[in-house]
Amino acid sequence: MHLPEQLPELLRGVGMTSQRTRDRMVGRLADQGIRDPRVLEVMAREPRHLFLDEALSHRAYEDTSLPIGHGQTLSQPWMVARMTELVIKEAPCRVLEVGTGSGYQTLVLSRLVSELWSIERINALHRLAGERLRLLGAHNARLRLADGGHGWSEEAPFDVILLTACAGKLPTPLLAQLADNGVLITPLADQRGRQWLTRVRREGDEFDQQRLESVRFVPLLEGVIR
Ligand code: SAH
């Protein structure tokens, strides 16, 4: 891991969690079925603990989701790994993420795709994520404070659109911003409120929807909190 020499307050504690802890996390991910060596390599290298409040950073490499404030959560490592695998399988050039949150998923993706856009609706999270990503040199990730349900039309079309919050129905503007043969990967709630990781592939004007595993995410909400 390369960090700038002048570490601001935010990035202190970088030595707190050792490489060994990260290696153990990645070992578990491999046992849980994460196969793509690029994903495992990036997650073994990148400092997940810097995306949490200091009081929680010692738990960063546990197999659990953790609170990041404002009622939101950093997804468990397995979920980040699984979604990253699904994204890079498409060999995408242009990727849009909705739900920057802490910025950890954004960081992992930024190391593996060439161009990345990420939208968050809560200003405090958006700003903190921006600071972390800048300091960690994720310069190919562009962030925006907005309601991601509307997508990022100026930058469309995208090869992959990833949502890290759960919608009740597929947001139409996001489907419209998919490139031909592009995919939308999102948690989607069924009528009983059960969430499923879902992959929607665009073929011309057709959208082929495939249900993957059962998951748990915070809800996709409307509007911006400044
Ligand atoms: N990938 C994030 C997960 C954060 S939880 C991480 O690694 O930390 C989901 C995030 O989606 C929250 O930060 C929430 O504020 C955000 N979110 C929910 N609805 C949204 C919307 N309509 N537009 C943009 N962000 C949204």
mmCIF file of C-alpha atoms and ligand atoms in Angstrom:
data_model
loop_
_atom_site.group_PDB
_atom_site.id
_atom_site.type_symbol
_atom_site.label_atom_id
_atom_site.label_comp_id
_atom_site.label_asym_id
_atom_site.label_seq_id
_atom_site.Cartn_x
_atom_site.Cartn_y
_atom_site.Cartn_z
ATOM 1 C CA MET A 1 0.000 0.000 0.000
ATOM 2 C CA HIS A 2 1.320 3.450 -0.874
ATOM 3 C CA LEU A 3 0.222 6.424 1.175
ATOM 4 C CA PRO A 4 1.344 10.015 0.939
ATOM 5 C CA GLU A 5 4.053 10.932 3.438
ATOM 6 C CA GLN A 6 2.011 13.628 5.117
ATOM 7 C CA LEU A 7 -0.830 11.638 6.559
ATOM 8 C CA PRO A 8 -3.656 13.821 7.729
ATOM 9 C CA GLU A 9 -5.603 13.013 10.864
ATOM 10 C CA LEU A 10 -8.124 11.024 8.861
ATOM 11 C CA LEU A 11 -5.652 8.405 7.778
ATOM 12 C CA ARG A 12 -3.930 7.841 11.095
ATOM 13 C CA GLY A 13 -4.010 4.350 12.434
ATOM 14 C CA VAL A 14 -2.884 2.831 9.182
ATOM 15 C CA GLY A 15 -0.568 0.487 11.043
ATOM 16 C CA MET A 16 -3.272 -0.575 13.452
ATOM 17 C CA THR A 17 -4.473 -3.468 11.452
ATOM 18 C CA SER A 18 -1.821 -5.665 10.047
ATOM 19 C CA GLN A 19 -1.360 -7.249 6.666
ATOM 20 C CA ARG A 20 -1.937 -10.559 8.406
ATOM 21 C CA THR A 21 -5.483 -9.532 9.383
ATOM 22 C CA ARG A 22 -6.210 -8.617 5.789
ATOM 23 C CA ASP A 23 -4.712 -11.855 4.526
ATOM 24 C CA ARG A 24 -6.985 -13.788 6.874
ATOM 25 C CA MET A 25 -10.009 -11.889 5.555
ATOM 26 C CA VAL A 26 -9.021 -12.725 1.991
ATOM 27 C CA GLY A 27 -8.489 -16.373 2.949
ATOM 28 C CA ARG A 28 -12.061 -16.466 4.238
ATOM 29 C CA LEU A 29 -13.333 -14.792 1.067
ATOM 30 C CA ALA A 30 -11.659 -17.489 -1.016
ATOM 31 C CA ASP A 31 -13.215 -20.183 1.216
ATOM 32 C CA GLN A 32 -16.597 -18.518 0.718
ATOM 33 C CA GLY A 33 -16.311 -18.858 -3.040
ATOM 34 C CA ILE A 34 -14.667 -15.647 -4.248
ATOM 35 C CA ARG A 35 -12.502 -16.881 -7.100
ATOM 36 C CA ASP A 36 -11.284 -13.875 -9.058
ATOM 37 C CA PRO A 37 -7.612 -13.367 -8.062
ATOM 38 C CA ARG A 38 -7.792 -9.667 -9.014
ATOM 39 C CA VAL A 39 -10.499 -9.056 -6.418
ATOM 40 C CA LEU A 40 -8.650 -11.004 -3.732
ATOM 41 C CA GLU A 41 -5.404 -9.216 -4.514
ATOM 42 C CA VAL A 42 -6.945 -5.739 -4.274
ATOM 43 C CA MET A 43 -8.819 -6.533 -1.065
ATOM 44 C CA ALA A 44 -5.653 -7.967 0.465
ATOM 45 C CA ARG A 45 -3.872 -4.705 -0.257
ATOM 46 C CA GLU A 46 -6.345 -1.912 0.412
ATOM 47 C CA PRO A 47 -6.927 -0.474 3.917
ATOM 48 C CA ARG A 48 -10.602 -1.194 4.680
ATOM 49 C CA HIS A 49 -10.107 0.076 8.255
ATOM 50 C CA LEU A 50 -9.605 3.629 6.976
ATOM 51 C CA PHE A 51 -13.210 3.682 5.802
ATOM 52 C CA LEU A 52 -14.609 3.393 9.319
ATOM 53 C CA ASP A 53 -14.770 5.604 12.337
ATOM 54 C CA GLU A 54 -11.656 5.138 14.488
ATOM 55 C CA ALA A 55 -13.689 3.483 17.246
ATOM 56 C CA LEU A 56 -14.752 0.725 14.832
ATOM 57 C CA SER A 57 -11.661 0.368 12.698
ATOM 58 C CA HIS A 58 -10.347 -2.609 14.683
ATOM 59 C CA ARG A 59 -13.388 -4.564 13.432
ATOM 60 C CA ALA A 60 -12.851 -3.661 9.776
ATOM 61 C CA TYR A 61 -11.652 -7.116 8.677
ATOM 62 C CA GLU A 62 -14.394 -9.087 10.408
ATOM 63 C CA ASP A 63 -16.918 -10.823 8.244
ATOM 64 C CA THR A 64 -19.653 -8.307 8.957
ATOM 65 C CA SER A 65 -21.251 -5.080 7.804
ATOM 66 C CA LEU A 66 -20.499 -2.086 10.045
ATOM 67 C CA PRO A 67 -22.174 1.280 10.705
ATOM 68 C CA ILE A 68 -20.781 4.375 8.980
ATOM 69 C CA GLY A 69 -23.201 6.887 10.530
ATOM 70 C CA HIS A 70 -26.409 8.452 9.191
ATOM 71 C CA GLY A 71 -28.108 5.057 9.490
ATOM 72 C CA GLN A 72 -25.916 3.608 6.707
ATOM 73 C CA THR A 73 -23.529 0.659 6.630
ATOM 74 C CA LEU A 74 -20.294 -0.455 5.041
ATOM 75 C CA SER A 75 -21.135 -3.799 3.419
ATOM 76 C CA GLN A 76 -19.466 -6.966 4.680
ATOM 77 C CA PRO A 77 -16.256 -7.912 2.848
ATOM 78 C CA TRP A 78 -17.906 -10.861 1.109
ATOM 79 C CA MET A 79 -20.605 -8.641 -0.388
ATOM 80 C CA VAL A 80 -18.045 -6.131 -1.681
ATOM 81 C CA ALA A 81 -15.973 -8.951 -3.165
ATOM 82 C CA ARG A 82 -18.981 -10.630 -4.790
ATOM 83 C CA MET A 83 -20.259 -7.421 -6.348
ATOM 84 C CA THR A 84 -16.792 -6.496 -7.561
ATOM 85 C CA GLU A 85 -16.476 -9.929 -9.178
ATOM 86 C CA LEU A 86 -19.795 -9.452 -10.940
ATOM 87 C CA VAL A 87 -18.753 -6.004 -12.177
ATOM 88 C CA ILE A 88 -15.315 -6.881 -13.538
ATOM 89 C CA LYS A 89 -16.540 -10.085 -15.174
ATOM 90 C CA GLU A 90 -18.098 -7.737 -17.736
ATOM 91 C CA ALA A 91 -14.658 -6.258 -18.558
ATOM 92 C CA PRO A 92 -16.239 -2.810 -18.306
ATOM 93 C CA CYS A 93 -14.659 0.510 -19.281
ATOM 94 C CA ARG A 94 -17.239 2.817 -17.763
ATOM 95 C CA VAL A 95 -18.840 2.004 -14.431
ATOM 96 C CA LEU A 96 -21.418 3.935 -12.399
ATOM 97 C CA GLU A 97 -21.906 3.175 -8.704
ATOM 98 C CA VAL A 98 -24.966 4.424 -6.807
ATOM 99 C CA GLY A 99 -24.364 4.623 -3.034
ATOM 100 C CA THR A 100 -20.752 5.726 -2.408
ATOM 101 C CA GLY A 101 -21.247 5.410 1.365
ATOM 102 C CA SER A 102 -17.862 5.063 3.043
ATOM 103 C CA GLY A 103 -16.140 4.842 -0.340
ATOM 104 C CA TYR A 104 -14.614 1.391 0.266
ATOM 105 C CA GLN A 105 -16.461 -0.363 -2.564
ATOM 106 C CA THR A 106 -15.566 2.644 -4.731
ATOM 107 C CA LEU A 107 -11.875 2.238 -3.873
ATOM 108 C CA VAL A 108 -11.857 -1.484 -4.671
ATOM 109 C CA LEU A 109 -13.593 -0.851 -7.996
ATOM 110 C CA SER A 110 -11.325 2.054 -8.844
ATOM 111 C CA ARG A 111 -8.322 -0.277 -8.802
ATOM 112 C CA LEU A 112 -9.959 -2.627 -11.288
ATOM 113 C CA VAL A 113 -11.863 -0.522 -13.820
ATOM 114 C CA SER A 114 -10.616 2.335 -15.943
ATOM 115 C CA GLU A 115 -13.364 4.905 -15.400
ATOM 116 C CA LEU A 116 -15.665 5.136 -12.441
ATOM 117 C CA TRP A 117 -18.448 7.487 -11.352
ATOM 118 C CA SER A 118 -20.078 7.224 -7.944
ATOM 119 C CA ILE A 119 -23.126 9.013 -6.518
ATOM 120 C CA GLU A 120 -24.097 9.495 -2.868
ATOM 121 C CA ARG A 121 -27.162 11.334 -1.508
ATOM 122 C CA ILE A 122 -25.800 12.202 1.981
ATOM 123 C CA ASN A 123 -23.375 15.107 1.841
ATOM 124 C CA ALA A 124 -21.376 14.159 4.975
ATOM 125 C CA LEU A 125 -20.661 10.676 3.561
ATOM 126 C CA HIS A 126 -19.971 12.038 0.085
ATOM 127 C CA ARG A 127 -17.358 14.477 1.418
ATOM 128 C CA LEU A 128 -15.598 12.021 3.694
ATOM 129 C CA ALA A 129 -15.458 9.371 0.968
ATOM 130 C CA GLY A 130 -14.011 11.970 -1.411
ATOM 131 C CA GLU A 131 -11.261 12.827 1.033
ATOM 132 C CA ARG A 132 -10.335 9.179 1.610
ATOM 133 C CA LEU A 133 -10.330 8.323 -2.082
ATOM 134 C CA ARG A 134 -8.212 11.334 -2.964
ATOM 135 C CA LEU A 135 -5.643 10.484 -0.303
ATOM 136 C CA LEU A 136 -5.497 6.885 -1.449
ATOM 137 C CA GLY A 137 -4.938 8.002 -5.027
ATOM 138 C CA ALA A 138 -8.206 6.746 -6.534
ATOM 139 C CA HIS A 139 -8.083 9.501 -9.136
ATOM 140 C CA ASN A 140 -10.206 7.672 -11.694
ATOM 141 C CA ALA A 141 -13.241 7.826 -9.379
ATOM 142 C CA ARG A 142 -15.455 10.880 -9.825
ATOM 143 C CA LEU A 143 -17.980 11.561 -7.093
ATOM 144 C CA ARG A 144 -21.231 13.459 -7.094
ATOM 145 C CA LEU A 145 -23.708 14.464 -4.406
ATOM 146 C CA ALA A 146 -27.116 13.661 -5.918
ATOM 147 C CA ASP A 147 -30.049 11.275 -5.911
ATOM 148 C CA GLY A 148 -28.485 8.382 -7.788
ATOM 149 C CA GLY A 149 -31.858 7.062 -8.893
ATOM 150 C CA HIS A 150 -31.585 9.569 -11.733
ATOM 151 C CA GLY A 151 -28.161 8.289 -12.758
ATOM 152 C CA TRP A 152 -25.485 10.523 -14.287
ATOM 153 C CA SER A 153 -26.877 11.297 -17.733
ATOM 154 C CA GLU A 154 -23.962 13.495 -18.917
ATOM 155 C CA GLU A 155 -21.614 10.520 -18.587
ATOM 156 C CA ALA A 156 -23.928 7.782 -19.890
ATOM 157 C CA PRO A 157 -23.919 5.192 -21.323
ATOM 158 C CA PHE A 158 -22.283 2.903 -18.764
ATOM 159 C CA ASP A 159 -21.113 -0.664 -19.264
ATOM 160 C CA VAL A 160 -22.019 -1.510 -15.684
ATOM 161 C CA ILE A 161 -24.223 0.258 -13.154
ATOM 162 C CA LEU A 162 -23.908 -1.006 -9.579
ATOM 163 C CA LEU A 163 -26.313 -0.102 -6.786
ATOM 164 C CA THR A 164 -25.228 -0.608 -3.197
ATOM 165 C CA ALA A 165 -28.677 0.218 -1.778
ATOM 166 C CA CYS A 166 -31.871 -1.758 -2.318
ATOM 167 C CA ALA A 167 -34.594 -0.541 -4.668
ATOM 168 C CA GLY A 168 -38.209 -1.716 -4.625
ATOM 169 C CA LYS A 169 -38.287 -1.517 -8.396
ATOM 170 C CA LEU A 170 -35.657 -0.975 -11.057
ATOM 171 C CA PRO A 171 -35.040 2.765 -11.548
ATOM 172 C CA THR A 172 -35.981 3.497 -15.170
ATOM 173 C CA PRO A 173 -33.397 6.289 -15.682
ATOM 174 C CA LEU A 174 -30.631 3.843 -14.754
ATOM 175 C CA LEU A 175 -31.843 1.253 -17.251
ATOM 176 C CA ALA A 176 -31.890 3.977 -19.897
ATOM 177 C CA GLN A 177 -28.259 4.857 -19.108
ATOM 178 C CA LEU A 178 -26.973 1.328 -19.742
ATOM 179 C CA ALA A 179 -24.918 0.720 -22.862
ATOM 180 C CA ASP A 180 -26.127 -1.977 -25.224
ATOM 181 C CA ASN A 181 -25.118 -5.283 -23.652
ATOM 182 C CA GLY A 182 -24.438 -3.411 -20.397
ATOM 183 C CA VAL A 183 -25.553 -4.736 -17.010
ATOM 184 C CA LEU A 184 -27.191 -3.275 -13.945
ATOM 185 C CA ILE A 185 -26.302 -5.073 -10.719
ATOM 186 C CA THR A 186 -28.543 -4.261 -7.785
ATOM 187 C CA PRO A 187 -30.228 -5.589 -4.702
ATOM 188 C CA LEU A 188 -33.953 -5.688 -5.497
ATOM 189 C CA ALA A 189 -36.770 -6.309 -3.019
ATOM 190 C CA ASP A 190 -39.560 -8.758 -3.884
ATOM 191 C CA GLN A 191 -43.187 -8.204 -2.824
ATOM 192 C CA ARG A 192 -42.540 -9.720 0.578
ATOM 193 C CA GLY A 193 -39.607 -7.385 1.147
ATOM 194 C CA ARG A 194 -36.977 -10.077 0.683
ATOM 195 C CA GLN A 195 -33.909 -8.749 -1.126
ATOM 196 C CA TRP A 196 -32.198 -10.441 -4.033
ATOM 197 C CA LEU A 197 -29.023 -9.521 -5.771
ATOM 198 C CA THR A 198 -30.240 -9.030 -9.320
ATOM 199 C CA ARG A 199 -28.486 -8.685 -12.661
ATOM 200 C CA VAL A 200 -30.256 -6.974 -15.536
ATOM 201 C CA ARG A 201 -28.671 -7.159 -18.966
ATOM 202 C CA ARG A 202 -29.658 -4.753 -21.714
ATOM 203 C CA GLU A 203 -29.952 -6.100 -25.224
ATOM 204 C CA GLY A 204 -31.212 -3.311 -27.457
ATOM 205 C CA ASP A 205 -34.522 -2.356 -25.921
ATOM 206 C CA GLU A 206 -34.869 -5.665 -24.075
ATOM 207 C CA PHE A 207 -33.905 -6.092 -20.421
ATOM 208 C CA ASP A 208 -33.166 -9.600 -19.264
ATOM 209 C CA GLN A 209 -33.437 -9.934 -15.484
ATOM 210 C CA GLN A 210 -31.666 -12.648 -13.503
ATOM 211 C CA ARG A 211 -32.056 -13.275 -9.771
ATOM 212 C CA LEU A 212 -28.856 -14.219 -7.938
ATOM 213 C CA GLU A 213 -28.469 -14.732 -4.172
ATOM 214 C CA SER A 214 -30.453 -13.412 -1.232
ATOM 215 C CA VAL A 215 -28.862 -10.279 0.318
ATOM 216 C CA ARG A 216 -29.471 -7.462 2.832
ATOM 217 C CA PHE A 217 -28.862 -3.809 2.024
ATOM 218 C CA VAL A 218 -30.066 -0.440 3.293
ATOM 219 C CA PRO A 219 -32.864 1.037 1.135
ATOM 220 C CA LEU A 220 -32.364 3.237 -1.899
ATOM 221 C CA LEU A 221 -33.909 6.564 -0.851
ATOM 222 C CA GLU A 222 -34.923 9.672 -2.756
ATOM 223 C CA GLY A 223 -33.565 13.199 -2.486
ATOM 224 C CA VAL A 224 -30.337 14.700 -1.168
ATOM 225 C CA ILE A 225 -29.316 15.444 2.431
ATOM 226 C CA ARG A 226 -27.017 18.467 2.527
HETATM 227 N N1 SAH B 1 -20.859 0.792 -0.942
HETATM 228 C C1 SAH B 1 -21.022 1.471 0.313
HETATM 229 C C2 SAH B 1 -22.285 0.984 0.971
HETATM 230 C C3 SAH B 1 -22.971 2.108 1.650
HETATM 231 S S1 SAH B 1 -24.636 1.776 2.133
HETATM 232 C C4 SAH B 1 -19.791 1.270 1.165
HETATM 233 O O1 SAH B 1 -18.924 0.486 0.751
HETATM 234 O O2 SAH B 1 -19.639 1.888 2.211
HETATM 235 C C5 SAH B 1 -25.551 2.450 0.772
HETATM 236 C C6 SAH B 1 -25.343 3.911 0.484
HETATM 237 O O3 SAH B 1 -26.283 4.267 -0.529
HETATM 238 C C7 SAH B 1 -25.605 4.843 1.666
HETATM 239 O O4 SAH B 1 -24.502 5.652 1.867
HETATM 240 C C8 SAH B 1 -26.830 5.641 1.220
HETATM 241 O O5 SAH B 1 -26.833 6.982 1.696
HETATM 242 C C9 SAH B 1 -26.695 5.588 -0.291
HETATM 243 N N2 SAH B 1 -27.931 5.840 -1.021
HETATM 244 C C10 SAH B 1 -29.192 5.404 -0.761
HETATM 245 N N3 SAH B 1 -30.062 5.873 -1.688
HETATM 246 C C11 SAH B 1 -29.331 6.601 -2.570
HETATM 247 C C12 SAH B 1 -29.644 7.354 -3.745
HETATM 248 N N4 SAH B 1 -30.887 7.432 -4.230
HETATM 249 N N5 SAH B 1 -28.640 7.982 -4.386
HETATM 250 C C13 SAH B 1 -27.360 7.907 -3.938
HETATM 251 N N6 SAH B 1 -26.997 7.234 -2.832
HETATM 252 C C14 SAH B 1 -27.961 6.584 -2.154
#
